[in-house]
Short mmCIF file of N, CA, C and O in Angstrom, two decimals:
data_model
loop_
_atom_site.label_atom_id
_atom_site.label_comp_id
_atom_site.label_asym_id
_atom_site.label_seq_id
_atom_site.Cartn_x
_atom_site.Cartn_y
_atom_site.Cartn_z
N MET V 1 0.84 -1.17 0.00
CA MET V 1 0.00 0.00 0.00
C MET V 1 0.89 1.24 0.00
O MET V 1 1.82 1.34 0.78
N THR V 2 0.64 2.16 -0.89
CA THR V 2 1.40 3.40 -0.94
C THR V 2 0.49 4.57 -0.61
O THR V 2 -0.70 4.55 -0.91
N SER V 3 1.07 5.56 -0.02
CA SER V 3 0.32 6.75 0.35
C SER V 3 0.60 7.85 -0.66
O SER V 3 1.73 8.00 -1.12
N ARG V 4 -0.37 8.64 -0.97
CA ARG V 4 -0.19 9.75 -1.89
C ARG V 4 0.15 11.04 -1.18
O ARG V 4 0.42 12.03 -1.79
N TYR V 5 0.15 11.00 0.13
CA TYR V 5 0.39 12.19 0.91
C TYR V 5 1.67 12.03 1.71
O TYR V 5 1.98 10.95 2.19
N GLY V 6 2.38 13.11 1.87
CA GLY V 6 3.59 13.10 2.67
C GLY V 6 3.59 14.30 3.60
O GLY V 6 2.65 15.09 3.62
N LEU V 7 4.66 14.43 4.31
CA LEU V 7 4.75 15.58 5.21
C LEU V 7 5.01 16.87 4.45
O LEU V 7 4.54 17.93 4.83
N VAL V 8 5.78 16.78 3.38
CA VAL V 8 6.08 17.95 2.56
C VAL V 8 5.94 17.56 1.09
O VAL V 8 6.02 16.39 0.74
N LEU V 9 5.74 18.54 0.27
CA LEU V 9 5.70 18.30 -1.17
C LEU V 9 7.13 18.18 -1.70
O LEU V 9 8.08 18.69 -1.11
N ARG V 10 7.30 17.51 -2.81
CA ARG V 10 8.64 17.28 -3.35
C ARG V 10 9.35 18.56 -3.76
O ARG V 10 10.56 18.65 -3.68
N ASP V 11 8.61 19.55 -4.21
CA ASP V 11 9.25 20.78 -4.68
C ASP V 11 9.42 21.83 -3.58
O ASP V 11 9.91 22.92 -3.84
N GLU V 12 9.03 21.52 -2.35
CA GLU V 12 9.20 22.47 -1.26
C GLU V 12 10.67 22.56 -0.88
O GLU V 12 11.39 21.58 -0.89
N LYS V 13 11.11 23.74 -0.57
CA LYS V 13 12.49 23.99 -0.17
C LYS V 13 12.61 23.85 1.34
O LYS V 13 12.52 24.82 2.07
N VAL V 14 12.77 22.64 1.82
CA VAL V 14 12.92 22.41 3.25
C VAL V 14 14.31 21.87 3.53
O VAL V 14 14.93 21.25 2.68
N SER V 15 14.79 22.15 4.69
CA SER V 15 16.11 21.65 5.05
C SER V 15 16.02 20.18 5.39
O SER V 15 15.02 19.69 5.89
N GLY V 16 17.10 19.48 5.12
CA GLY V 16 17.16 18.07 5.44
C GLY V 16 18.18 17.82 6.53
O GLY V 16 19.20 18.51 6.61
N LEU V 17 17.89 16.86 7.38
CA LEU V 17 18.84 16.49 8.41
C LEU V 17 19.74 15.39 7.87
O LEU V 17 19.26 14.41 7.31
N VAL V 18 21.03 15.57 8.03
CA VAL V 18 22.01 14.61 7.55
C VAL V 18 22.83 14.14 8.74
O VAL V 18 23.27 14.94 9.56
N VAL V 19 23.01 12.83 8.84
CA VAL V 19 23.83 12.25 9.89
C VAL V 19 25.17 11.84 9.28
O VAL V 19 25.20 11.07 8.32
N LEU V 20 26.24 12.39 9.81
CA LEU V 20 27.59 12.09 9.34
C LEU V 20 28.36 11.40 10.45
O LEU V 20 28.22 11.76 11.62
N THR V 21 29.18 10.44 10.08
CA THR V 21 30.10 9.82 11.02
C THR V 21 31.50 10.19 10.59
O THR V 21 31.88 9.94 9.44
N VAL V 22 32.25 10.81 11.49
CA VAL V 22 33.59 11.28 11.19
C VAL V 22 34.57 10.51 12.07
O VAL V 22 34.39 10.42 13.29
N TYR V 23 35.59 9.96 11.43
CA TYR V 23 36.65 9.26 12.14
C TYR V 23 37.91 10.11 12.08
O TYR V 23 38.31 10.56 11.00
N ALA V 24 38.53 10.35 13.22
CA ALA V 24 39.69 11.23 13.28
C ALA V 24 40.67 10.72 14.33
O ALA V 24 40.38 9.78 15.08
N ARG V 25 41.81 11.38 14.38
CA ARG V 25 42.82 11.04 15.38
C ARG V 25 42.22 11.23 16.77
O ARG V 25 41.47 12.15 17.01
N GLY V 26 42.59 10.34 17.70
CA GLY V 26 42.01 10.34 19.03
C GLY V 26 42.49 11.46 19.91
O GLY V 26 43.27 11.23 20.84
N ASP V 27 42.03 12.68 19.64
CA ASP V 27 42.43 13.85 20.40
C ASP V 27 41.25 14.82 20.46
O ASP V 27 40.57 15.04 19.45
N ALA V 28 41.03 15.40 21.61
CA ALA V 28 39.90 16.33 21.77
C ALA V 28 40.08 17.58 20.91
O ALA V 28 39.09 18.21 20.52
N ALA V 29 41.31 17.95 20.60
CA ALA V 29 41.55 19.13 19.77
C ALA V 29 41.00 18.94 18.36
O ALA V 29 40.52 19.89 17.74
N VAL V 30 41.04 17.71 17.87
CA VAL V 30 40.51 17.44 16.53
C VAL V 30 38.99 17.63 16.52
O VAL V 30 38.44 18.23 15.60
N SER V 31 38.31 17.16 17.55
CA SER V 31 36.86 17.33 17.60
C SER V 31 36.48 18.80 17.70
O SER V 31 35.48 19.23 17.12
N SER V 32 37.27 19.59 18.41
CA SER V 32 36.96 21.02 18.48
C SER V 32 37.21 21.71 17.14
O SER V 32 36.47 22.62 16.77
N ARG V 33 38.21 21.26 16.37
CA ARG V 33 38.43 21.83 15.03
C ARG V 33 37.30 21.47 14.09
O ARG V 33 36.90 22.28 13.25
N VAL V 34 36.76 20.27 14.22
CA VAL V 34 35.62 19.86 13.39
C VAL V 34 34.41 20.72 13.71
O VAL V 34 33.76 21.26 12.81
N LEU V 35 34.10 20.89 14.98
CA LEU V 35 32.96 21.72 15.37
C LEU V 35 33.16 23.17 14.97
O LEU V 35 32.23 23.82 14.48
N GLN V 36 34.36 23.68 15.13
CA GLN V 36 34.65 25.06 14.74
C GLN V 36 34.50 25.25 13.23
O GLN V 36 33.94 26.24 12.77
N GLY V 37 34.96 24.28 12.45
CA GLY V 37 34.82 24.37 11.00
C GLY V 37 33.37 24.40 10.56
O GLY V 37 33.00 25.12 9.63
N LEU V 38 32.53 23.63 11.22
CA LEU V 38 31.11 23.61 10.87
C LEU V 38 30.42 24.90 11.24
O LEU V 38 29.58 25.41 10.49
N THR V 39 30.74 25.46 12.40
CA THR V 39 30.05 26.68 12.82
C THR V 39 30.54 27.90 12.05
O THR V 39 29.76 28.83 11.84
N LEU V 40 31.79 27.91 11.64
CA LEU V 40 32.28 29.04 10.85
C LEU V 40 31.65 29.09 9.48
O LEU V 40 31.50 30.16 8.89
N ARG V 41 31.28 27.93 8.94
CA ARG V 41 30.63 27.88 7.63
C ARG V 41 29.11 28.03 7.75
O ARG V 41 28.40 27.90 6.79
N ARG V 42 28.64 28.25 8.95
CA ARG V 42 27.23 28.52 9.24
C ARG V 42 26.30 27.36 8.91
O ARG V 42 25.18 27.55 8.46
N PHE V 43 26.78 26.15 9.13
CA PHE V 43 25.89 25.00 9.06
C PHE V 43 25.19 24.88 10.40
O PHE V 43 25.79 25.10 11.45
N ALA V 44 23.94 24.52 10.38
CA ALA V 44 23.18 24.38 11.63
C ALA V 44 23.44 22.98 12.20
O ALA V 44 22.92 21.99 11.70
N VAL V 45 24.26 22.92 13.23
CA VAL V 45 24.60 21.65 13.87
C VAL V 45 23.51 21.34 14.90
O VAL V 45 23.33 22.06 15.87
N GLU V 46 22.78 20.26 14.65
CA GLU V 46 21.70 19.86 15.55
C GLU V 46 22.22 19.01 16.71
O GLU V 46 21.81 19.19 17.84
N ARG V 47 23.12 18.08 16.42
CA ARG V 47 23.73 17.23 17.44
C ARG V 47 25.20 17.02 17.09
O ARG V 47 25.56 16.89 15.93
N PHE V 48 26.03 16.96 18.13
CA PHE V 48 27.45 16.70 17.96
C PHE V 48 27.86 15.74 19.08
O PHE V 48 27.93 16.13 20.24
N ILE V 49 28.08 14.50 18.72
CA ILE V 49 28.36 13.46 19.71
C ILE V 49 29.76 12.90 19.44
O ILE V 49 30.06 12.50 18.32
N VAL V 50 30.59 12.89 20.47
CA VAL V 50 31.96 12.38 20.33
C VAL V 50 32.10 11.13 21.20
O VAL V 50 31.73 11.13 22.37
N ASP V 51 32.62 10.09 20.58
CA ASP V 51 32.83 8.81 21.27
C ASP V 51 34.29 8.70 21.68
O ASP V 51 35.16 8.51 20.84
N PHE V 52 34.56 8.85 22.97
CA PHE V 52 35.91 8.74 23.50
C PHE V 52 36.21 7.35 24.04
O PHE V 52 37.17 7.16 24.77
N SER V 53 35.40 6.37 23.71
CA SER V 53 35.52 5.05 24.32
C SER V 53 36.70 4.23 23.82
O SER V 53 37.04 3.22 24.42
N GLY V 54 37.33 4.65 22.73
CA GLY V 54 38.45 3.89 22.19
C GLY V 54 38.00 2.59 21.54
O GLY V 54 38.56 1.54 21.79
N PHE V 55 37.00 2.67 20.67
CA PHE V 55 36.46 1.48 20.00
C PHE V 55 37.50 0.88 19.06
O PHE V 55 38.49 1.52 18.71
N ASP V 56 37.27 -0.36 18.64
CA ASP V 56 38.18 -1.04 17.73
C ASP V 56 37.91 -0.57 16.30
O ASP V 56 36.94 -0.98 15.67
N HIS V 57 38.75 0.31 15.81
CA HIS V 57 38.55 0.91 14.49
C HIS V 57 39.02 0.02 13.36
O HIS V 57 38.80 0.33 12.20
N HIS V 58 39.67 -1.10 13.65
CA HIS V 58 40.19 -1.97 12.60
C HIS V 58 39.07 -2.64 11.80
O HIS V 58 39.31 -3.12 10.70
N SER V 59 37.86 -2.67 12.32
CA SER V 59 36.74 -3.25 11.58
C SER V 59 36.11 -2.25 10.61
O SER V 59 35.26 -2.63 9.81
N VAL V 60 36.51 -0.98 10.67
CA VAL V 60 35.98 0.04 9.77
C VAL V 60 36.80 0.04 8.49
O VAL V 60 38.04 0.14 8.53
N ARG V 61 36.13 -0.06 7.37
CA ARG V 61 36.81 -0.11 6.08
C ARG V 61 37.59 1.18 5.84
O ARG V 61 37.07 2.28 5.97
N GLY V 62 38.86 1.02 5.50
CA GLY V 62 39.73 2.16 5.25
C GLY V 62 40.55 2.58 6.45
O GLY V 62 41.46 3.39 6.32
N LEU V 63 40.25 2.05 7.62
CA LEU V 63 40.99 2.42 8.83
C LEU V 63 41.79 1.25 9.39
O LEU V 63 42.27 1.31 10.52
N GLU V 64 41.95 0.19 8.61
CA GLU V 64 42.64 -1.00 9.09
C GLU V 64 44.10 -0.74 9.43
O GLU V 64 44.65 -1.34 10.34
N ASP V 65 44.75 0.16 8.70
CA ASP V 65 46.18 0.41 8.87
C ASP V 65 46.50 1.58 9.79
O ASP V 65 47.66 1.92 9.97
N VAL V 66 45.49 2.20 10.38
CA VAL V 66 45.72 3.36 11.25
C VAL V 66 46.18 2.89 12.62
O VAL V 66 45.54 2.04 13.24
N ASP V 67 47.32 3.42 13.05
CA ASP V 67 47.83 3.09 14.38
C ASP V 67 47.30 4.10 15.40
O ASP V 67 47.02 5.24 15.07
N GLY V 68 47.20 3.70 16.64
CA GLY V 68 46.74 4.59 17.69
C GLY V 68 45.23 4.60 17.80
O GLY V 68 44.52 3.87 17.12
N GLU V 69 44.75 5.45 18.69
CA GLU V 69 43.31 5.55 18.92
C GLU V 69 42.64 6.39 17.85
O GLU V 69 43.23 7.35 17.33
N VAL V 70 41.42 6.03 17.54
CA VAL V 70 40.61 6.76 16.57
C VAL V 70 39.37 7.26 17.27
O VAL V 70 38.71 6.52 17.99
N LEU V 71 39.08 8.52 17.06
CA LEU V 71 37.92 9.17 17.65
C LEU V 71 36.76 9.08 16.66
O LEU V 71 36.94 9.32 15.46
N ARG V 72 35.58 8.72 17.14
CA ARG V 72 34.40 8.63 16.29
C ARG V 72 33.44 9.74 16.70
O ARG V 72 33.07 9.86 17.86
N MET V 73 33.05 10.55 15.74
CA MET V 73 32.11 11.65 15.97
C MET V 73 30.86 11.42 15.12
O MET V 73 30.97 11.10 13.95
N THR V 74 29.71 11.63 15.73
CA THR V 74 28.45 11.60 15.00
C THR V 74 27.90 13.01 15.00
O THR V 74 27.74 13.62 16.06
N ILE V 75 27.64 13.51 13.80
CA ILE V 75 27.20 14.89 13.64
C ILE V 75 25.88 14.89 12.88
O ILE V 75 25.77 14.29 11.81
N VAL V 76 24.88 15.55 13.44
CA VAL V 76 23.60 15.75 12.77
C VAL V 76 23.54 17.21 12.36
O VAL V 76 23.62 18.10 13.20
N VAL V 77 23.44 17.43 11.05
CA VAL V 77 23.49 18.78 10.50
C VAL V 77 22.24 19.04 9.69
O VAL V 77 21.76 18.16 8.97
N SER V 78 21.70 20.23 9.81
CA SER V 78 20.56 20.65 9.00
C SER V 78 21.09 21.39 7.78
O SER V 78 21.76 22.41 7.91
N LEU V 79 20.81 20.83 6.60
CA LEU V 79 21.31 21.41 5.35
C LEU V 79 20.14 21.96 4.54
O LEU V 79 19.25 21.22 4.16
N PRO V 80 20.14 23.26 4.24
CA PRO V 80 19.03 23.84 3.50
C PRO V 80 19.03 23.52 2.01
O PRO V 80 17.98 23.53 1.39
N HIS V 81 20.19 23.19 1.44
CA HIS V 81 20.29 22.92 0.00
C HIS V 81 20.92 21.56 -0.23
O HIS V 81 21.74 21.11 0.56
N HIS V 82 20.57 20.92 -1.34
CA HIS V 82 21.09 19.59 -1.63
C HIS V 82 22.60 19.59 -1.88
O HIS V 82 23.28 18.64 -1.53
N ASP V 83 23.12 20.66 -2.47
CA ASP V 83 24.56 20.71 -2.75
C ASP V 83 25.41 20.98 -1.50
O ASP V 83 26.63 20.86 -1.54
N ASP V 84 24.77 21.30 -0.38
CA ASP V 84 25.51 21.52 0.86
C ASP V 84 26.13 20.23 1.39
O ASP V 84 27.12 20.27 2.10
N LEU V 85 25.56 19.09 1.04
CA LEU V 85 26.12 17.82 1.51
C LEU V 85 27.52 17.62 0.93
O LEU V 85 28.43 17.20 1.64
N GLU V 86 27.71 17.94 -0.32
CA GLU V 86 29.03 17.83 -0.93
C GLU V 86 30.00 18.84 -0.31
O GLU V 86 31.15 18.52 -0.04
N ARG V 87 29.52 20.05 -0.06
CA ARG V 87 30.36 21.09 0.55
C ARG V 87 30.81 20.71 1.95
O ARG V 87 31.97 20.92 2.33
N ILE V 88 29.91 20.14 2.74
CA ILE V 88 30.27 19.77 4.11
C ILE V 88 31.25 18.60 4.12
O ILE V 88 32.15 18.52 4.95
N GLY V 89 31.10 17.68 3.16
CA GLY V 89 32.05 16.58 3.05
C GLY V 89 33.44 17.05 2.71
O GLY V 89 34.44 16.60 3.29
N LYS V 90 33.55 17.99 1.78
CA LYS V 90 34.85 18.55 1.41
C LYS V 90 35.46 19.32 2.58
O LYS V 90 36.66 19.25 2.81
N LEU V 91 34.63 20.05 3.30
CA LEU V 91 35.11 20.81 4.46
C LEU V 91 35.70 19.88 5.51
O LEU V 91 36.80 20.12 6.01
N LEU V 92 34.99 18.82 5.83
CA LEU V 92 35.46 17.91 6.87
C LEU V 92 36.70 17.14 6.44
O LEU V 92 37.59 16.87 7.25
N ASN V 93 36.80 16.79 5.17
CA ASN V 93 37.97 16.06 4.68
C ASN V 93 39.23 16.92 4.65
O ASN V 93 40.34 16.40 4.66
N ARG V 94 39.08 18.24 4.62
CA ARG V 94 40.24 19.15 4.61
C ARG V 94 40.81 19.39 6.00
O ARG V 94 41.91 19.90 6.13
N ILE V 95 40.08 19.04 7.03
CA ILE V 95 40.55 19.27 8.40
C ILE V 95 41.67 18.28 8.72
O ILE V 95 41.57 17.09 8.43
N VAL V 96 42.73 18.79 9.30
CA VAL V 96 43.89 17.97 9.63
C VAL V 96 43.49 16.88 10.62
O VAL V 96 42.74 17.12 11.56
N ASP V 97 43.99 15.69 10.41
CA ASP V 97 43.79 14.51 11.26
C ASP V 97 42.41 13.90 11.17
O ASP V 97 42.06 13.06 11.98
N VAL V 98 41.60 14.27 10.19
CA VAL V 98 40.34 13.57 9.92
C VAL V 98 40.66 12.46 8.93
O VAL V 98 41.17 12.71 7.85
N TYR V 99 40.37 11.22 9.31
CA TYR V 99 40.70 10.07 8.48
C TYR V 99 39.62 9.75 7.47
O TYR V 99 39.91 9.44 6.32
N LYS V 100 38.37 9.81 7.89
CA LYS V 100 37.28 9.36 7.02
C LYS V 100 35.98 10.04 7.43
O LYS V 100 35.73 10.25 8.61
N VAL V 101 35.14 10.35 6.43
CA VAL V 101 33.81 10.92 6.66
C VAL V 101 32.80 10.03 5.95
O VAL V 101 32.94 9.76 4.76
N GLU V 102 31.82 9.55 6.69
CA GLU V 102 30.75 8.72 6.12
C GLU V 102 29.42 9.43 6.24
O GLU V 102 29.09 9.96 7.30
N HIS V 103 28.69 9.45 5.15
CA HIS V 103 27.31 9.96 5.15
C HIS V 103 26.43 8.76 5.48
O HIS V 103 26.26 7.88 4.67
N THR V 104 25.92 8.73 6.70
CA THR V 104 25.23 7.52 7.16
C THR V 104 23.71 7.56 7.01
O THR V 104 23.11 6.52 6.87
N PHE V 105 23.11 8.74 7.02
CA PHE V 105 21.65 8.78 6.99
C PHE V 105 21.21 10.18 6.58
O PHE V 105 21.86 11.16 6.89
N ARG V 106 20.08 10.25 5.89
CA ARG V 106 19.47 11.53 5.53
C ARG V 106 17.99 11.46 5.80
O ARG V 106 17.31 10.55 5.40
N ILE V 107 17.49 12.49 6.49
CA ILE V 107 16.06 12.57 6.81
C ILE V 107 15.41 13.60 5.91
O ILE V 107 15.91 14.69 5.76
#
């Protein structure tokens, strides 16, 4: 069964929530640089969660060869335009000591 009605129309200009997972060097200074980079570019950060637990990063694809601790950050950002997702990915990848950025979910 499909519904013909949704919360918004397809052509409405509404912001979308994007969940990003960022893997970086295990240092609190890196997480502050990530947050600072997002706020300076005026992205609306809804949630910023940093995992300091020291999880086993060797199971994450692309991080098998990284030595030392890896910090995992989950960031929920409100993006008003579709092309902002590409811009935010480029911004995060340019930050020193960020190993990988994954786009995990979009609402």
